[in-house]
């Protein structure tokens, strides 16, 4: 990865772009994000313990619903779902959400490691055998029993009061692994997206497969907008972030600050309206409601029209400052963010 040239380009763009990122700092010591399966047992336990700590902390923002700091991220994700799914800010939003969750682990739960990711291509079509789902060193396996609750591992007794939909009721972390769906996480689908030349072609490709493959492949809670209620959400979205960064890094002069796409859910991208490769027809229950242009203009602060721009303000869990823009998160080594991936 060409770190030096990337930082120079970022600096140049930051000077010229009209909606240049505001929060600039030096990015000297980069947090090193690694694949979960490459972590030591101690590193794995440290991450899981920090997550359990977040689950035991009270919420900070006084929102209706969440009873833990962990659940607060779920509530905010559900609240802002139509702005950040099937839109151009899908990848930027989740990049910042993963970062905010990581900062909570680090600053509120004394986590010393970096944010890990799930190398999903390794396990596509065979999630059940993944080390990520190991009951001793991972997140526990499939759901079961009457309610589909996760049966083993560190999160089997966690009860959340928010999600799985916009409405809320107390529930366990549910899973229902589907290996046809999980095969959508395969490398062939990632590679197909990597061939796209513009962000406008790249993001819907990623959001459909492999992104959706992981959510549908894990099943249960992961299928809904309450999906951050399963801690696997963060390993998944860190992987999506890595894939985006790889795509950006492959041609930084044109891609580092390439952003586009509708800025609210005015229409469903065509690929989501079709029966998927596992033969599942689209379900309106799984989609957030479409919004009108009028509502979109209010929701999508920072854009002049209906298209996502670098000035788009990201309203986010854990950083409810209403100031962070898409432009701030485009470069993962731009200063506002400062991390790198292992390959
Ligand atoms: C991720 O998995 C792919 C196989 O699908 C492999 O080629 C790649 O090296 C893996 N990366 C890491 C960091 O484990
Ligand atoms: C929440 O909404 C879903 C889908 O709209 C519905 O199936 C479910 O019964 C609702 N749950 C509660 C507790 O209201
Ligand atoms: C950010 O925006 C939300 C929603 O519009 C508002 O409730 C909140 O008070 C704002 N926060 C700040 C710090 O301005
Ligand atoms: Cu999401």
Short mmCIF file of C-alpha atoms and ligand atoms in Angstrom, two decimals:
data_model
loop_
_atom_site.label_atom_id
_atom_site.label_comp_id
_atom_site.label_asym_id
_atom_site.label_seq_id
_atom_site.Cartn_x
_atom_site.Cartn_y
_atom_site.Cartn_z
CA UNK A 1 0.00 0.00 0.00
CA UNK A 2 1.44 3.36 -1.03
CA UNK A 3 1.02 5.21 2.22
CA UNK A 4 3.24 8.16 1.44
CA UNK A 5 1.76 8.99 -1.91
CA UNK A 6 -1.72 8.60 -0.49
CA UNK A 7 -1.04 11.10 2.27
CA UNK A 8 0.38 13.59 -0.22
CA UNK A 9 -2.65 13.30 -2.46
CA UNK A 10 -4.90 13.66 0.56
CA UNK A 11 -3.07 16.83 1.57
CA UNK A 12 -3.36 18.26 -1.94
CA UNK A 13 -7.03 17.46 -2.19
CA UNK A 14 -7.64 18.84 1.27
CA UNK A 15 -6.24 22.18 0.10
CA UNK A 16 -8.28 22.37 -3.08
CA UNK A 17 -11.59 20.64 -2.33
CA UNK A 18 -14.36 23.06 -1.48
CA UNK A 19 -15.68 20.77 1.24
CA UNK A 20 -12.26 19.88 2.58
CA UNK A 21 -12.10 17.79 5.75
CA UNK A 22 -11.93 20.06 8.78
CA UNK A 23 -10.49 17.93 11.54
CA UNK A 24 -6.91 17.39 10.47
CA UNK A 25 -4.19 15.94 12.64
CA UNK A 26 -0.99 14.12 11.89
CA UNK A 27 -1.43 10.40 11.30
CA UNK A 28 1.85 9.01 12.56
CA UNK A 29 1.12 5.91 14.63
CA UNK A 30 -1.40 3.88 12.67
CA UNK A 31 -3.68 1.43 14.41
CA UNK A 32 -3.00 -1.96 12.80
CA UNK A 33 -6.23 -3.74 11.84
CA UNK A 34 -5.81 -7.48 11.42
CA UNK A 35 -7.96 -10.43 10.38
CA UNK A 36 -9.62 -12.13 13.36
CA UNK A 37 -8.22 -15.58 12.50
CA UNK A 38 -4.66 -14.20 12.72
CA UNK A 39 -5.06 -12.82 16.27
CA UNK A 40 -3.59 -14.63 19.26
CA UNK A 41 -5.98 -16.16 21.77
CA UNK A 42 -5.13 -13.36 24.21
CA UNK A 43 -5.88 -10.72 21.58
CA UNK A 44 -9.22 -12.36 20.80
CA UNK A 45 -10.18 -12.49 24.47
CA UNK A 46 -9.19 -8.85 24.96
CA UNK A 47 -11.55 -7.75 22.17
CA UNK A 48 -14.43 -9.88 23.42
CA UNK A 49 -13.98 -8.71 27.01
CA UNK A 50 -14.01 -5.08 25.87
CA UNK A 51 -17.27 -5.74 24.00
CA UNK A 52 -18.76 -7.30 27.13
CA UNK A 53 -17.64 -4.23 29.05
CA UNK A 54 -19.50 -1.99 26.58
CA UNK A 55 -22.58 -4.15 27.11
CA UNK A 56 -22.33 -3.52 30.85
CA UNK A 57 -21.89 0.27 30.63
CA UNK A 58 -24.87 2.64 30.81
CA UNK A 59 -25.88 4.62 27.71
CA UNK A 60 -24.50 8.15 27.27
CA UNK A 61 -26.91 10.01 25.03
CA UNK A 62 -30.31 9.81 26.70
CA UNK A 63 -32.07 8.21 23.75
CA UNK A 64 -35.31 6.33 24.26
CA UNK A 65 -34.71 2.58 24.27
CA UNK A 66 -31.11 1.49 24.86
CA UNK A 67 -30.11 0.31 28.31
CA UNK A 68 -26.41 -0.13 27.59
CA UNK A 69 -23.67 1.73 25.77
CA UNK A 70 -23.50 -1.18 23.33
CA UNK A 71 -27.23 -0.96 22.58
CA UNK A 72 -26.98 2.76 21.99
CA UNK A 73 -25.12 2.07 18.75
CA UNK A 74 -27.99 -0.20 17.72
CA UNK A 75 -30.60 2.49 18.37
CA UNK A 76 -28.73 5.11 16.39
CA UNK A 77 -28.19 2.69 13.53
CA UNK A 78 -31.91 1.98 13.36
CA UNK A 79 -32.78 5.69 13.64
CA UNK A 80 -30.64 6.75 10.72
CA UNK A 81 -31.13 3.63 8.56
CA UNK A 82 -32.77 5.35 5.55
CA UNK A 83 -29.95 7.86 5.27
CA UNK A 84 -27.13 5.33 5.28
CA UNK A 85 -28.33 2.24 3.49
CA UNK A 86 -28.80 2.02 -0.27
CA UNK A 87 -27.22 5.48 -0.42
CA UNK A 88 -23.83 6.92 -1.37
CA UNK A 89 -22.87 7.39 2.28
CA UNK A 90 -23.37 3.69 3.08
CA UNK A 91 -19.62 3.01 3.17
CA UNK A 92 -18.55 6.34 4.78
CA UNK A 93 -21.22 6.03 7.48
CA UNK A 94 -20.21 2.50 8.44
CA UNK A 95 -16.52 3.46 8.34
CA UNK A 96 -17.24 6.09 10.99
CA UNK A 97 -19.60 3.88 12.96
CA UNK A 98 -16.93 1.17 13.24
CA UNK A 99 -14.43 3.80 14.34
CA UNK A 100 -16.76 5.24 17.00
CA UNK A 101 -17.49 1.80 18.36
CA UNK A 102 -13.74 1.13 18.43
CA UNK A 103 -13.09 4.41 20.28
CA UNK A 104 -15.71 3.40 22.86
CA UNK A 105 -13.92 0.07 23.38
CA UNK A 106 -10.59 1.84 23.68
CA UNK A 107 -11.52 4.87 25.77
CA UNK A 108 -14.35 3.50 27.88
CA UNK A 109 -13.33 -0.15 28.20
CA UNK A 110 -9.56 0.10 28.21
CA UNK A 111 -9.15 -1.97 25.03
CA UNK A 112 -5.52 -1.85 23.91
CA UNK A 113 -5.74 -3.67 20.58
CA UNK A 114 -6.90 -2.56 17.12
CA UNK A 115 -10.25 -3.19 15.48
CA UNK A 116 -10.18 -6.70 13.93
CA UNK A 117 -12.08 -7.79 10.82
CA UNK A 118 -13.56 -11.04 9.56
CA UNK A 119 -11.84 -12.23 6.39
CA UNK A 120 -15.18 -13.44 5.07
CA UNK A 121 -13.90 -14.85 1.79
CA UNK A 122 -12.18 -17.59 3.82
CA UNK A 123 -15.49 -18.83 5.23
CA UNK A 124 -17.97 -18.08 2.44
CA UNK A 125 -20.30 -21.04 1.98
CA UNK A 126 -19.17 -22.56 5.27
CA UNK A 127 -19.75 -20.06 8.06
CA UNK A 128 -20.54 -22.85 10.50
CA UNK A 129 -16.90 -23.96 10.46
CA UNK A 130 -15.45 -20.46 10.90
CA UNK A 131 -13.01 -19.81 13.75
CA UNK A 132 -14.80 -16.47 14.15
CA UNK A 133 -17.77 -18.43 15.54
CA UNK A 134 -15.70 -20.53 17.93
CA UNK A 135 -17.40 -20.69 21.36
CA UNK A 136 -14.12 -20.40 23.28
CA UNK A 137 -12.09 -17.93 21.25
CA UNK A 138 -14.80 -16.32 19.10
CA UNK A 139 -18.36 -15.03 19.04
CA UNK A 140 -20.23 -18.32 19.47
CA UNK A 141 -22.04 -20.18 16.72
CA UNK A 142 -25.46 -20.62 15.21
CA UNK A 143 -28.78 -19.85 16.87
CA UNK A 144 -31.13 -22.56 18.04
CA UNK A 145 -33.95 -23.40 20.39
CA UNK A 146 -37.41 -21.92 20.23
CA UNK A 147 -36.29 -18.33 19.77
CA UNK A 148 -33.20 -18.87 17.65
CA UNK A 149 -30.86 -17.53 20.34
CA UNK A 150 -27.10 -18.01 20.01
CA UNK A 151 -26.43 -21.24 21.91
CA UNK A 152 -22.86 -20.90 23.09
CA UNK A 153 -19.96 -18.51 23.44
CA UNK A 154 -19.53 -15.23 25.31
CA UNK A 155 -22.74 -13.52 24.14
CA UNK A 156 -25.26 -16.28 24.69
CA UNK A 157 -26.92 -14.62 27.67
CA UNK A 158 -26.97 -11.07 26.41
CA UNK A 159 -30.44 -9.55 26.39
CA UNK A 160 -31.02 -6.39 24.43
CA UNK A 161 -34.02 -4.11 24.63
CA UNK A 162 -33.58 -2.50 21.22
CA UNK A 163 -34.16 -3.78 17.69
CA UNK A 164 -34.47 -6.00 15.76
CA UNK A 165 -36.69 -3.57 13.81
CA UNK A 166 -37.48 0.07 14.38
CA UNK A 167 -39.76 -1.18 17.15
CA UNK A 168 -38.18 -2.81 20.16
CA UNK A 169 -38.68 -5.63 22.59
CA UNK A 170 -36.29 -7.61 24.80
CA UNK A 171 -34.52 -10.30 22.80
CA UNK A 172 -31.41 -12.44 22.73
CA UNK A 173 -28.85 -12.38 19.92
CA UNK A 174 -30.46 -14.58 17.28
CA UNK A 175 -28.72 -16.30 14.36
CA UNK A 176 -29.83 -18.64 11.61
CA UNK A 177 -26.94 -19.50 9.35
CA UNK A 178 -27.80 -20.02 5.68
CA UNK A 179 -24.85 -21.28 3.66
CA UNK A 180 -26.31 -20.35 0.27
CA UNK A 181 -26.51 -16.76 1.47
CA UNK A 182 -23.08 -16.98 3.08
CA UNK A 183 -21.61 -17.99 -0.28
CA UNK A 184 -22.37 -14.44 -1.47
CA UNK A 185 -19.39 -13.41 0.66
CA UNK A 186 -17.09 -15.36 -1.68
CA UNK A 187 -14.01 -13.80 -3.24
CA UNK A 188 -15.58 -13.98 -6.71
CA UNK A 189 -18.19 -11.40 -5.61
CA UNK A 190 -15.58 -9.14 -4.00
CA UNK A 191 -13.43 -9.34 -7.14
CA UNK A 192 -16.38 -8.36 -9.31
CA UNK A 193 -16.74 -5.13 -7.33
CA UNK A 194 -13.00 -4.47 -7.39
CA UNK A 195 -13.19 -4.25 -11.17
CA UNK A 196 -15.57 -1.27 -10.99
CA UNK A 197 -13.95 1.99 -12.01
CA UNK A 198 -16.14 4.50 -10.23
CA UNK A 199 -17.55 4.77 -6.73
CA UNK A 200 -20.97 5.00 -8.32
CA UNK A 201 -20.58 1.46 -9.64
CA UNK A 202 -18.57 0.21 -6.67
CA UNK A 203 -20.83 0.93 -3.70
CA UNK A 204 -24.04 -0.79 -4.87
CA UNK A 205 -21.95 -3.80 -5.91
CA UNK A 206 -20.45 -4.07 -2.41
CA UNK A 207 -23.69 -3.37 -0.61
CA UNK A 208 -25.47 -6.15 -2.43
CA UNK A 209 -22.86 -8.93 -2.43
CA UNK A 210 -20.72 -9.38 -0.38
CA UNK A 211 -22.29 -7.05 2.24
CA UNK A 212 -25.74 -8.50 2.13
CA UNK A 213 -24.40 -12.06 1.92
CA UNK A 214 -22.93 -11.78 5.40
CA UNK A 215 -26.09 -10.29 6.91
CA UNK A 216 -28.36 -12.86 5.27
CA UNK A 217 -25.83 -15.67 5.72
CA UNK A 218 -25.64 -15.16 9.51
CA UNK A 219 -29.42 -14.72 9.62
CA UNK A 220 -31.40 -13.80 12.74
CA UNK A 221 -30.64 -10.37 14.15
CA UNK A 222 -28.03 -9.70 11.46
CA UNK A 223 -30.80 -9.51 8.86
CA UNK A 224 -32.33 -6.40 10.36
CA UNK A 225 -31.40 -2.80 10.99
CA UNK A 226 -30.86 -3.83 14.59
CA UNK A 227 -27.90 -5.87 13.31
CA UNK A 228 -25.31 -3.97 15.41
CA UNK A 229 -26.93 -5.89 18.29
CA UNK A 230 -24.77 -8.84 17.19
CA UNK A 231 -21.12 -7.94 17.88
CA UNK A 232 -20.20 -9.71 14.61
CA UNK A 233 -21.57 -6.60 12.91
CA UNK A 234 -18.36 -4.72 13.66
CA UNK A 235 -16.06 -7.43 12.29
CA UNK A 236 -18.21 -7.55 9.17
CA UNK A 237 -18.26 -3.82 8.56
CA UNK A 238 -14.55 -3.56 9.24
CA UNK A 239 -14.06 -6.06 6.44
CA UNK A 240 -16.33 -4.06 4.15
CA UNK A 241 -14.22 -1.03 5.07
CA UNK A 242 -11.04 -2.89 4.19
CA UNK A 243 -12.46 -3.84 0.79
CA UNK A 244 -13.41 -0.21 0.11
CA UNK A 245 -9.95 0.97 1.20
CA UNK A 246 -8.30 -1.60 -1.08
CA UNK A 247 -10.40 -0.28 -3.96
CA UNK A 248 -9.53 3.32 -3.09
CA UNK A 249 -5.81 2.52 -2.75
CA UNK A 250 -5.67 0.83 -6.14
CA UNK A 251 -6.08 4.23 -7.87
CA UNK A 252 -5.88 6.94 -5.21
CA UNK A 253 -5.68 9.91 -7.57
CA UNK A 254 -9.18 9.19 -8.87
CA UNK A 255 -10.69 7.15 -6.05
CA UNK A 256 -9.54 8.51 -2.69
CA UNK A 257 -12.17 11.26 -2.71
CA UNK A 258 -14.60 9.72 -5.19
CA UNK A 259 -18.11 9.94 -3.76
CA UNK A 260 -21.58 9.85 -5.35
CA UNK A 261 -24.92 8.11 -5.03
CA UNK A 262 -28.34 9.23 -3.82
CA UNK A 263 -28.10 10.90 -0.42
CA UNK A 264 -31.28 9.40 1.01
CA UNK A 265 -33.40 6.42 0.09
CA UNK A 266 -35.40 7.85 -2.81
CA UNK A 267 -35.34 4.64 -4.83
CA UNK A 268 -34.08 1.14 -4.24
CA UNK A 269 -31.04 0.28 -6.39
CA UNK A 270 -32.35 -2.03 -9.17
CA UNK A 271 -30.32 -5.05 -8.07
CA UNK A 272 -32.12 -5.08 -4.71
CA UNK A 273 -35.50 -5.34 -6.40
CA UNK A 274 -34.68 -8.70 -7.94
CA UNK A 275 -34.81 -12.24 -6.63
CA UNK A 276 -31.33 -12.99 -5.32
CA UNK A 277 -28.98 -15.81 -6.39
CA UNK A 278 -30.36 -18.03 -3.61
CA UNK A 279 -33.85 -17.58 -5.01
CA UNK A 280 -35.13 -15.23 -2.32
CA UNK A 281 -37.51 -12.53 -3.56
CA UNK A 282 -37.06 -9.02 -2.11
CA UNK A 283 -39.03 -8.49 1.09
CA UNK A 284 -40.43 -5.02 1.83
CA UNK A 285 -40.13 -5.82 5.56
CA UNK A 286 -36.35 -5.90 5.25
CA UNK A 287 -36.12 -2.46 3.69
CA UNK A 288 -36.39 0.94 5.33
CA UNK A 289 -39.18 3.11 3.92
CA UNK A 290 -38.44 5.22 0.84
CA UNK A 291 -38.29 8.95 1.50
CA UNK A 292 -39.44 11.89 -0.60
CA UNK A 293 -37.03 14.47 -2.03
CA UNK A 294 -38.46 16.95 0.46
CA UNK A 295 -37.60 14.73 3.44
CA UNK A 296 -34.25 13.83 1.88
CA UNK A 297 -33.22 17.47 1.70
CA UNK A 298 -33.76 17.85 5.45
CA UNK A 299 -32.15 14.53 6.30
CA UNK A 300 -29.12 14.85 4.04
CA UNK A 301 -27.50 17.94 5.54
CA UNK A 302 -24.47 19.33 3.73
CA UNK A 303 -25.43 18.36 0.17
CA UNK A 304 -26.71 20.97 -2.27
CA UNK A 305 -29.00 18.51 -4.06
CA UNK A 306 -30.03 14.87 -3.88
CA UNK A 307 -26.55 13.46 -4.47
CA UNK A 308 -24.01 12.53 -1.75
CA UNK A 309 -21.02 14.91 -1.60
CA UNK A 310 -17.90 15.22 0.54
CA UNK A 311 -19.76 17.85 2.56
CA UNK A 312 -22.51 15.42 3.61
CA UNK A 313 -22.82 15.45 7.40
CA UNK A 314 -22.73 12.06 9.07
CA UNK A 315 -25.07 11.88 12.07
CA UNK A 316 -23.46 9.16 14.08
CA UNK A 317 -23.49 6.86 17.07
CA UNK A 318 -21.02 7.93 19.70
CA UNK A 319 -20.14 11.16 18.00
CA UNK A 320 -23.34 13.10 17.90
CA UNK A 321 -21.55 16.33 17.03
CA UNK A 322 -23.23 16.89 13.67
CA UNK A 323 -19.94 18.03 12.20
CA UNK A 324 -18.18 15.03 10.76
CA UNK A 325 -18.54 14.89 7.00
CA UNK A 326 -18.09 12.23 4.38
CA UNK A 327 -14.93 14.13 3.37
CA UNK A 328 -13.44 13.55 6.84
CA UNK A 329 -13.57 9.77 6.53
CA UNK A 330 -12.51 9.21 2.92
CA UNK A 331 -8.84 8.78 3.83
CA UNK A 332 -8.26 6.28 6.64
CA UNK A 333 -4.85 7.90 7.19
CA UNK A 334 -5.94 11.50 6.79
CA UNK A 335 -5.59 12.41 10.45
CA UNK A 336 -9.21 12.29 11.53
CA UNK A 337 -8.78 8.54 10.99
CA UNK A 338 -5.43 6.82 11.39
CA UNK A 339 -5.28 3.09 10.79
CA UNK A 340 -4.06 0.56 8.27
CA UNK A 341 -4.86 -2.99 7.18
CA UNK A 342 -2.61 -6.01 7.31
CA UNK A 343 -2.81 -6.67 3.58
C1 LIG B 1 -8.17 -13.55 3.25
O1 LIG B 1 -8.65 -14.69 2.58
C2 LIG B 1 -8.20 -14.83 1.24
C3 LIG B 1 -8.81 -16.10 0.69
O2 LIG B 1 -10.15 -15.90 0.35
C4 LIG B 1 -6.68 -14.88 1.19
O3 LIG B 1 -6.24 -14.88 -0.14
C5 LIG B 1 -6.10 -13.67 1.92
O4 LIG B 1 -4.70 -13.81 2.00
C6 LIG B 1 -6.66 -13.58 3.32
N1 LIG B 1 -6.11 -12.39 3.98
C7 LIG B 1 -5.72 -12.40 5.25
C8 LIG B 1 -5.09 -11.16 5.77
O5 LIG B 1 -5.86 -13.34 5.97
C1 LIG B 2 -41.99 -5.18 15.10
O1 LIG B 2 -42.21 -5.03 13.71
C2 LIG B 2 -42.19 -6.23 12.99
C3 LIG B 2 -42.22 -5.93 11.50
O2 LIG B 2 -42.88 -4.76 11.21
C4 LIG B 2 -43.32 -7.14 13.46
O3 LIG B 2 -43.30 -8.35 12.76
C5 LIG B 2 -43.13 -7.40 14.96
O4 LIG B 2 -44.22 -8.15 15.46
C6 LIG B 2 -43.05 -6.08 15.73
N1 LIG B 2 -42.70 -6.36 17.12
C7 LIG B 2 -43.24 -5.71 18.14
C8 LIG B 2 -42.74 -6.08 19.50
O5 LIG B 2 -44.09 -4.85 18.00
C1 LIG B 3 -27.33 17.00 16.36
O1 LIG B 3 -28.53 16.79 15.62
C2 LIG B 3 -29.54 16.15 16.36
C3 LIG B 3 -30.68 15.84 15.40
O2 LIG B 3 -30.96 16.92 14.56
C4 LIG B 3 -29.94 17.03 17.53
O3 LIG B 3 -30.94 16.39 18.30
C5 LIG B 3 -28.72 17.26 18.41
O4 LIG B 3 -29.03 18.14 19.46
C6 LIG B 3 -27.58 17.85 17.58
N1 LIG B 3 -26.39 17.91 18.41
C7 LIG B 3 -25.60 18.97 18.48
C8 LIG B 3 -24.41 18.84 19.36
O5 LIG B 3 -25.82 20.00 17.85
CU1 LIG B 4 -25.84 -0.59 8.54
#
